[in-house]
Coordinates of C-alpha atoms in Angstrom, one line a residue:
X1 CA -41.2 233.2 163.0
X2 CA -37.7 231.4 163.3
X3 CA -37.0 228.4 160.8
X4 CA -35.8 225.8 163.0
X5 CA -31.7 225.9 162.7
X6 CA -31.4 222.5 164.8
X7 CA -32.6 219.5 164.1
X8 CA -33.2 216.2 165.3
X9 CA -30.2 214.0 165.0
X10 CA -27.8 217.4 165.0
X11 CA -24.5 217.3 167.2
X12 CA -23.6 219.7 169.2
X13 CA -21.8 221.3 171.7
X14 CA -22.2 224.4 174.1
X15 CA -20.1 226.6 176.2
X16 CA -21.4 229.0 179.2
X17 CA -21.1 233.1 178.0
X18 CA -18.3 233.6 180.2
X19 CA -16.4 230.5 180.2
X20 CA -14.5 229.3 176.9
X21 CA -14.7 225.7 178.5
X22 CA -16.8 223.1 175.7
X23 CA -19.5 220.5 177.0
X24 CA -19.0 217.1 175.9
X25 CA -20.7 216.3 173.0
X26 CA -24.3 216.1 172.8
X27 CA -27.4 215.3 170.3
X28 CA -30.7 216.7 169.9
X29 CA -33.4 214.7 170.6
X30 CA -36.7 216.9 170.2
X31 CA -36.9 220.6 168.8
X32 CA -40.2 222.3 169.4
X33 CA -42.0 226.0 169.1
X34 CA -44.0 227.7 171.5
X35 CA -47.0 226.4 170.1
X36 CA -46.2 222.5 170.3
X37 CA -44.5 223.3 173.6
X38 CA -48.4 223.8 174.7
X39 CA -48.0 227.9 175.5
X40 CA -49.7 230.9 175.0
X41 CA -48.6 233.3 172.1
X42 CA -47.6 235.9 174.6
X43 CA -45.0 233.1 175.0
X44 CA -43.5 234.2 171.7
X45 CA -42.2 237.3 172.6
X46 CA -39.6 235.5 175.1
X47 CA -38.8 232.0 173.3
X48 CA -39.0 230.8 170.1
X49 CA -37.2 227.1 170.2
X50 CA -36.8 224.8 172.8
X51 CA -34.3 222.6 171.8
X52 CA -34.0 218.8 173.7
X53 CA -30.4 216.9 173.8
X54 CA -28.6 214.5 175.5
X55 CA -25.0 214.0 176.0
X56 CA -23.5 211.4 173.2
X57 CA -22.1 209.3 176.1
X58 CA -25.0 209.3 178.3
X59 CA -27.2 206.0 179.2
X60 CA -30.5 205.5 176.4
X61 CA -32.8 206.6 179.9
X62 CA -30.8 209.6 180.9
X63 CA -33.0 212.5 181.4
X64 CA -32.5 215.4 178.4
X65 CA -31.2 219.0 179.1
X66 CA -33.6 221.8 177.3
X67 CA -31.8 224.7 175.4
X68 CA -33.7 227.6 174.9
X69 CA -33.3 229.6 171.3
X70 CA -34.7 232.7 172.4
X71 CA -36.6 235.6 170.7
X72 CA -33.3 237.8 171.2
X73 CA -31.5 235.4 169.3
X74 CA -29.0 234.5 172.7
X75 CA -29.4 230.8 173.5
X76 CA -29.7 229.6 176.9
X77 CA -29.3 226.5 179.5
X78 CA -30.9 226.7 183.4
X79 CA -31.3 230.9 182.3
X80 CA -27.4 231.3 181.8
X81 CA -26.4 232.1 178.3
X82 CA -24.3 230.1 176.5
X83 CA -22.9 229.8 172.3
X84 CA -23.8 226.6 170.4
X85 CA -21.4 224.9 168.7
X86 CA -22.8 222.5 165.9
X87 CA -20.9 220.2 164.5

């Protein structure tokens, strides 16, 4: 099992694989396994964090994007690969 490398609270920022243009900055608002996310352990093969966050400038009730930490250890947004930036 992965110890959780992002916390609640963490900024961040992401860029796509094949682009080497940055998101704005963002914060993560929940971080949760497979298990909390309600899913079956076959489920743990494919993803092992799902990590919540919102853009730093968005409003309080602006719906979070989901970041997927997966079991290959590649990180994902919408099923395109991106890099993680913490800051």
């Amino acid at each position: 099992m992965f110890e959780r490398p992002i916390v609640i609270g963490q900024r961040l920022r992401w860029r796509y694989a094949d682009s080497n243009e940055l998101s704005e900055d963002a914060v993560v608002v929940n971080v949760r396994t497979d298990r909390e996310e309600g899913l079956s352990p076959e489920a743990m093969d494919y993803v092992a964090l799902w990590i919540e966050a919102k853009y730093v400038q968005d409003s309080p009730k602006a719906k979070p994007f989901t970041i997927l930490l997966c079991t290959d250890m590649l990180t994902y947004i919408e099923g395109k690969q991106i890099s993680i930036e913490l800051l």
